[in-house]
C-alpha positions as a printed Julia matrix, in Angstrom:
402×3 Matrix{Float64}:
   1.66  -55.43  -13.75
  -1.58  -55.15  -14.18
  -2.79  -53.11  -15.89
  -5.43  -50.41  -14.1
  -9.34  -50.85  -14.89
 -11.27  -50.31  -11.99
 -11.55  -47.91   -9.3
  -9.75  -46.49   -8.59
  -7.56  -47.63   -9.6
  -8.34  -45.86  -12.71
  -9.25  -42.93  -11.74
  -6.22  -42.44  -10.05
  -4.12  -42.52  -13.4
  -6.45  -40.73  -15.19
  -6.38  -37.58  -12.65
  -3.05  -37.55  -12.24
  -1.67  -37.99  -15.82
  -4.38  -34.54  -16.66
  -3.04  -32.73  -13.2
   0.37  -33.33  -14.3
   0.17  -31.61  -17.65
  -1.26  -28.7   -16.22
   1.6   -28.5   -12.63
   2.23  -24.67  -11.86
   6.24  -25.44  -11.39
   6.55  -23.39   -7.84
   4.21  -26.28   -6.65
   6.66  -28.45   -6.77
  10.05  -27.16   -4.19
  13.03  -28.72   -3.69
  11.89  -30.35   -0.8
   9.04  -32.43   -3.18
  10.66  -33.4    -6.49
  11.64  -36.66   -4.95
   9.12  -38.96   -6.54
  10.55  -41.56   -9.32
  10.73  -40.81  -13.33
   8.41  -43.36  -13.18
   5.95  -42.73  -10.95
   2.7   -43.42  -13.08
   4.09  -46.97  -13.87
   4.1   -47.7    -9.74
   0.26  -46.01   -9.4
  -0.85  -47.88  -12.5
   0.81  -51.19  -11.0
  -2.14  -52.72   -8.88
   0.42  -55.02   -7.25
   1.66  -52.73   -5.62
  -0.51  -51.39   -3.1
  -1.36  -53.83   -0.54
   1.8   -52.69    1.38
   1.58  -49.22   -0.04
   2.62  -47.53    3.27
   6.13  -49.56    3.15
   7.22  -49.52    0.01
   8.39  -46.56   -0.47
   5.16  -45.0    -2.54
   4.45  -42.93    0.66
   8.24  -42.68    1.34
   8.15  -38.58    1.09
   5.45  -38.17    3.54
   5.15  -41.17    5.54
   7.23  -43.45    7.36
   8.07  -46.03    4.48
  11.07  -47.33    3.79
  12.68  -47.96   -0.08
  11.01  -49.64   -2.66
  13.59  -51.78   -2.69
  14.07  -53.18    0.57
  10.52  -53.26    1.82
  10.95  -53.96    5.29
   8.54  -56.55    7.32
   5.21  -55.14    9.14
   5.86  -55.84   12.81
   8.86  -53.63   13.97
  11.76  -56.26   15.6
  14.02  -53.55   16.88
  13.7   -53.07   20.67
  14.39  -49.46   20.88
  11.68  -48.76   18.31
   9.07  -51.02   19.86
   9.58  -48.9    23.42
   9.91  -45.55   21.61
   6.19  -46.33   20.09
   5.3   -48.19   22.84
   5.84  -44.84   24.85
   4.01  -42.74   22.5
   1.32  -44.61   22.72
   0.77  -44.42   26.3
   1.19  -40.86   26.5
  -1.37  -40.09   23.7
  -3.54  -42.27   26.07
  -3.18  -40.53   28.9
  -3.78  -37.0    27.03
  -6.54  -37.98   25.54
  -7.79  -41.61   26.48
  -7.52  -45.1    25.67
 -10.65  -45.13   24.02
 -10.56  -42.12   22.15
  -6.96  -43.46   20.54
  -8.41  -47.06   19.57
 -11.87  -46.22   18.57
  -9.45  -43.99   15.79
  -6.74  -46.05   15.4
  -5.99  -47.2    11.61
  -3.09  -49.39    9.84
  -4.45  -51.55    8.46
  -4.63  -50.76    5.08
  -1.3   -50.43    2.42
   0.31  -52.61    6.14
   2.42  -49.73    7.71
   5.36  -51.4     9.96
   3.54  -51.52   12.71
   3.77  -52.32   16.77
   1.2   -54.25   18.4
  -0.59  -53.38   22.28
  -3.27  -55.36   23.17
  -4.1   -56.83   19.42
  -3.9   -53.04   18.52
  -1.64  -52.55   15.38
   0.42  -48.95   16.21
   2.44  -46.48   14.03
   3.75  -43.09   15.25
   2.23  -41.44   11.76
  -1.12  -43.09   13.25
  -0.7   -41.75   17.01
   0.3   -38.4    15.32
  -3.0   -38.15   13.54
  -5.37  -39.04   15.67
  -4.27  -36.58   18.82
  -5.12  -33.8    15.44
  -8.22  -35.14   14.89
  -8.65  -34.68   19.28
  -7.45  -31.37   18.67
  -9.82  -30.41   15.72
 -13.05  -32.42   18.26
 -12.55  -30.4    20.37
 -12.83  -27.5    18.45
 -15.39  -27.88   16.34
 -17.24  -29.79   19.79
 -20.87  -30.13   19.37
 -21.09  -30.02   15.21
 -21.32  -33.73   14.66
 -24.39  -33.31   12.54
 -23.21  -30.25   10.56
 -22.43  -30.26    6.75
 -19.54  -28.86    7.06
 -17.0   -27.84    4.75
 -13.31  -28.79    5.67
  -9.98  -28.34    3.24
  -6.71  -30.45    4.53
  -3.51  -28.86    2.75
  -1.28  -31.64    2.36
  -3.27  -34.0     3.71
  -0.59  -36.78    3.47
  -1.94  -40.18    2.18
  -5.46  -39.0     3.77
  -5.52  -40.01    6.93
  -6.09  -37.53    8.98
  -9.22  -36.97    6.83
 -10.36  -39.87    7.57
 -10.62  -39.64   10.74
 -12.57  -36.14   10.73
 -14.52  -37.72    8.42
 -15.57  -40.53   10.59
 -15.86  -37.69   13.29
 -18.23  -35.18   11.22
 -19.94  -37.95    8.37
 -22.25  -35.53    6.71
 -18.8   -33.1     6.21
 -17.48  -32.6     3.05
 -13.23  -32.8     3.17
 -11.44  -31.97    0.11
  -7.76  -32.77    0.37
  -5.62  -30.4    -1.84
  -2.07  -31.44   -2.51
   0.55  -32.53   -5.03
  -0.84  -34.64   -7.89
   1.25  -37.96   -6.5
   0.0   -37.71   -3.68
  -3.7   -37.08   -4.62
  -3.27  -40.54   -6.32
  -2.2   -41.92   -3.07
  -5.02  -40.06   -1.47
  -7.68  -41.22   -3.75
  -6.74  -45.28   -3.16
  -6.33  -44.77    0.81
  -9.78  -43.36    0.96
 -11.66  -45.91   -1.34
 -10.64  -48.7     1.36
 -10.99  -47.08    5.03
 -14.66  -45.87    3.5
 -15.4   -47.82    0.42
 -19.25  -46.79    0.48
 -17.94  -42.94    0.53
 -18.24  -40.91   -3.25
 -14.94  -39.32   -3.87
 -14.23  -36.51   -6.78
 -11.11  -36.13   -8.47
  -9.57  -33.31  -11.33
 -11.75  -34.44  -13.77
 -15.17  -33.68  -11.81
 -13.97  -30.45  -11.99
 -14.72  -29.84  -15.74
 -15.44  -26.2   -16.89
 -18.11  -26.51  -14.64
 -15.47  -24.74  -11.7
 -14.81  -26.61   -7.91
 -17.57  -24.58   -6.36
 -20.3   -26.34   -8.27
 -18.62  -29.79   -7.15
 -19.56  -29.13   -3.57
 -23.06  -29.55   -4.26
 -22.93  -32.61   -5.8
 -23.44  -34.54   -2.7
 -19.19  -36.02   -2.45
 -17.49  -37.32    1.0
 -14.31  -35.96   -0.61
 -12.64  -34.25   -3.06
  -9.14  -35.22   -3.53
  -7.0   -32.39   -6.35
  -4.33  -30.65   -6.91
  -3.3   -27.16   -4.44
  -3.42  -25.06   -7.15
  -7.27  -25.22   -8.11
  -8.06  -24.67   -3.92
  -8.42  -20.85   -5.46
 -11.82  -21.34   -7.29
 -13.34  -21.61   -3.57
 -16.33  -19.21   -3.37
 -16.02  -17.36   -0.78
 -16.45  -17.89    3.12
 -17.52  -21.54    1.88
 -15.14  -23.27    4.18
 -15.74  -24.0     7.67
 -12.16  -25.71    8.75
  -8.66  -25.85    6.95
  -6.23  -27.88    8.21
  -1.87  -27.34    7.51
  -0.03  -30.11    9.15
   3.78  -30.09    8.91
   3.29  -29.02    5.16
   3.5   -25.05    4.44
   6.86  -25.66    6.47
   7.81  -27.52    3.79
   6.65  -25.78    0.3
   8.56  -21.8    -0.93
   7.28  -18.78    0.44
   5.08  -18.01   -2.77
   3.14  -20.64   -2.62
   1.9   -20.74    0.97
   1.35  -16.96    0.32
  -1.22  -17.91   -2.5
  -3.1   -20.79    0.11
  -3.01  -18.18    2.56
  -4.72  -15.47   -0.09
  -7.39  -18.57   -0.72
  -8.02  -19.28    2.98
  -8.18  -15.38    4.0
 -11.37  -15.61    1.07
 -12.87  -18.77    1.73
 -12.86  -19.54    5.08
 -16.14  -18.33    6.85
 -15.93  -15.65    9.73
 -16.27  -17.68   12.88
 -14.27  -20.83   10.91
 -11.32  -22.39   12.19
  -7.71  -22.82   10.74
  -4.99  -25.82   12.36
  -1.74  -24.73   11.62
   0.94  -27.23   12.79
   4.52  -26.46   11.6
   7.72  -26.22   12.15
   9.62  -22.86   14.13
  11.82  -23.1    10.79
  12.29  -24.76    7.55
  15.14  -25.05    4.6
  13.76  -28.27    2.72
  12.04  -26.53    0.3
  15.22  -24.47   -0.55
  14.74  -20.84    1.59
  13.94  -20.36    4.8
   9.98  -21.01    5.67
   9.27  -19.78   10.04
   5.8   -20.42   11.44
   6.05  -16.59   12.53
   6.3   -15.12    8.86
   3.41  -16.63    7.38
   0.84  -14.03    5.82
  -1.69  -14.01    8.35
  -3.8   -11.06    7.5
  -5.9    -8.78   11.36
  -8.71  -10.98   11.03
  -7.38  -13.73   13.4
  -7.83  -14.85   17.15
  -5.4   -17.65   18.32
  -6.62  -20.56   20.45
  -4.0   -22.2    20.6
  -0.68  -21.3    19.92
   1.78  -23.92   21.24
   4.9   -26.23   21.31
   2.62  -29.75   19.7
   2.88  -32.5    21.25
   5.4   -35.46   20.61
   7.31  -32.86   18.26
   8.75  -29.48   20.52
  10.28  -28.31   17.5
   6.67  -27.93   15.74
   4.3   -24.83   16.86
   0.37  -26.07   17.2
  -1.94  -23.14   16.39
  -5.74  -23.25   16.38
  -7.21  -19.62   15.04
 -10.07  -18.39   14.08
 -11.49  -16.52   11.05
 -12.82  -13.04   12.56
 -15.39  -11.08   10.55
 -13.04   -7.39   11.39
  -9.79   -7.1    12.75
  -8.61   -8.63   16.15
  -7.45   -6.03   18.76
  -4.87   -7.86   19.55
  -3.24   -8.8    15.83
  -2.45  -12.36   15.47
   1.64  -11.24   13.72
   1.79   -9.54   17.12
   1.84  -12.85   18.89
   3.8   -14.88   15.96
   6.61  -12.18   16.21
   7.86  -13.43   19.34
   7.86  -17.27   18.49
  11.58  -19.34   17.59
  13.62  -18.66   15.97
  15.33  -15.11   16.39
  17.83  -14.19   13.71
  19.48  -10.6    13.14
  16.7    -8.95   11.05
  13.8    -9.69   13.83
  16.34   -8.08   16.63
  16.61   -4.94   14.13
  12.51   -4.89   13.67
  12.03   -5.02   17.58
  15.11   -2.38   17.88
  12.53   -0.29   14.65
  10.21   -0.76   17.49
  11.4     0.3    20.28
  12.8     3.62   18.47
   9.62    3.8    17.3
   7.78    3.66   20.72
  10.67    6.5    22.21
  10.05    8.42   19.95
   5.82    8.21   20.81
   6.76    8.32   24.52
   8.53   11.49   23.73
   6.54   13.36   21.57
   3.12   11.83   21.94
  -0.04   10.66   19.94
  -3.07   11.34   21.52
  -3.19   13.02   24.74
  -5.94   10.59   26.42
  -4.48    7.55   25.05
  -0.97    7.65   24.4
   0.04   11.12   26.14
   3.96   10.92   25.86
   6.42   13.36   27.85
   4.93   16.25   25.91
   1.7    15.71   26.76
   2.5    14.96   30.09
   4.82   18.24   31.22
   1.46   20.24   29.47
  -0.83   18.29   31.65
   0.99   18.58   34.34
   1.38   22.49   34.27
  -2.01   22.82   33.64
  -2.23   21.47   37.05
   0.18   23.14   39.0
  -1.38   26.55   37.55
  -4.91   25.14   38.97
  -3.72   24.21   41.94
  -1.94   27.3    42.19
  -5.24   29.71   41.31
  -7.34   27.69   44.07
  -4.81   28.28   46.42
  -4.58   32.04   46.12
  -8.55   32.33   45.42
  -8.86   30.6    49.44
  -6.28   33.1    50.75
  -7.63   36.74   50.73
  -4.71   38.43   50.98
  -3.0    37.07   48.39
  -6.24   36.8    46.77
  -5.8    40.89   46.77
  -2.57   41.2    45.42
  -3.04   38.85   42.9
  -6.04   41.16   41.42
  -4.48   44.69   41.99
  -1.28   42.21   39.38
  -3.45   41.85   37.22
  -5.28   45.1    37.34
  -8.92   43.32   38.05
 -11.27   45.42   40.52
 -11.6    44.47   43.63
């Protein structure tokens, strides 16, 4: 094994060791408790990085094989080749082959791939290209802005690198597990050799907020440091296919920070399964703790993965007229408890229908009957006044002078 003495390997190992010493237990769910015990040794072995995207180092968050069974780089299975080609053609038809080819990157780490007209193609990269295209459309016209982007659970760094290429003045912060941070640091150092990469050691006593003024292109940090972000710092928050693998209390922790750190007008790109039990508990995107200051821009099944929901929401500075949660409640799956909540809502609306609320907004049956009564009385009075004989009789009954 070659001992790491230069960047990025020395930085990767130093940050991993320092972050591991402060590892909160709740941040590693059952799904992510899968890294080998000698993972730090593997990180330090510079020889494994040439093929890191197919030798198992990224098996938990990429389509890699096991360490002991490194597959050939070029996929030979004809069924898999056909599926990859179909996915490639489908994406090109959706967003254009030019965007796909410009933002394809499957050289670093030598992942399993197929070849299409001289281009290396992987399913993982195609999905990241689609994500980048979605966000590029969302942030149209801001290519020269000094954006601050947070990618929570940013896989090996593929999407962050694509966004940095689209927004060269942006600072991209990757929040993830320390083991994944090591992979991200390596990948970003290879895909963007001139980019400045900050890590866990750079926080020191200054705090995360101070690093945003230090000119880093990327900050690669453990997820539990995100709460150090100052209010209204972020322009875009991304989570693609990883909150669904976290425990509910960790999701809630991230949302508290997102609610504070995202600027009004900023965006949250949330792409997660409708339901998942990988963390050891049922996690549903419909239960994510969004507050009432969100506006939904896109809410639909994800391209190429209809079991995953794609959500783009914009942060507001005041409560939305229609709460986002009222939209999410209708997403699958539906459980008995969901039906119970809906029944309670129906009962509540029935009570309001009978009793009423504000007479001008939601009068209910009580106010409606009262209004009908008043209208009938007014109509009767007008009819009597127009009939002279009835009018005189009415005045005598009421003992009023002629």
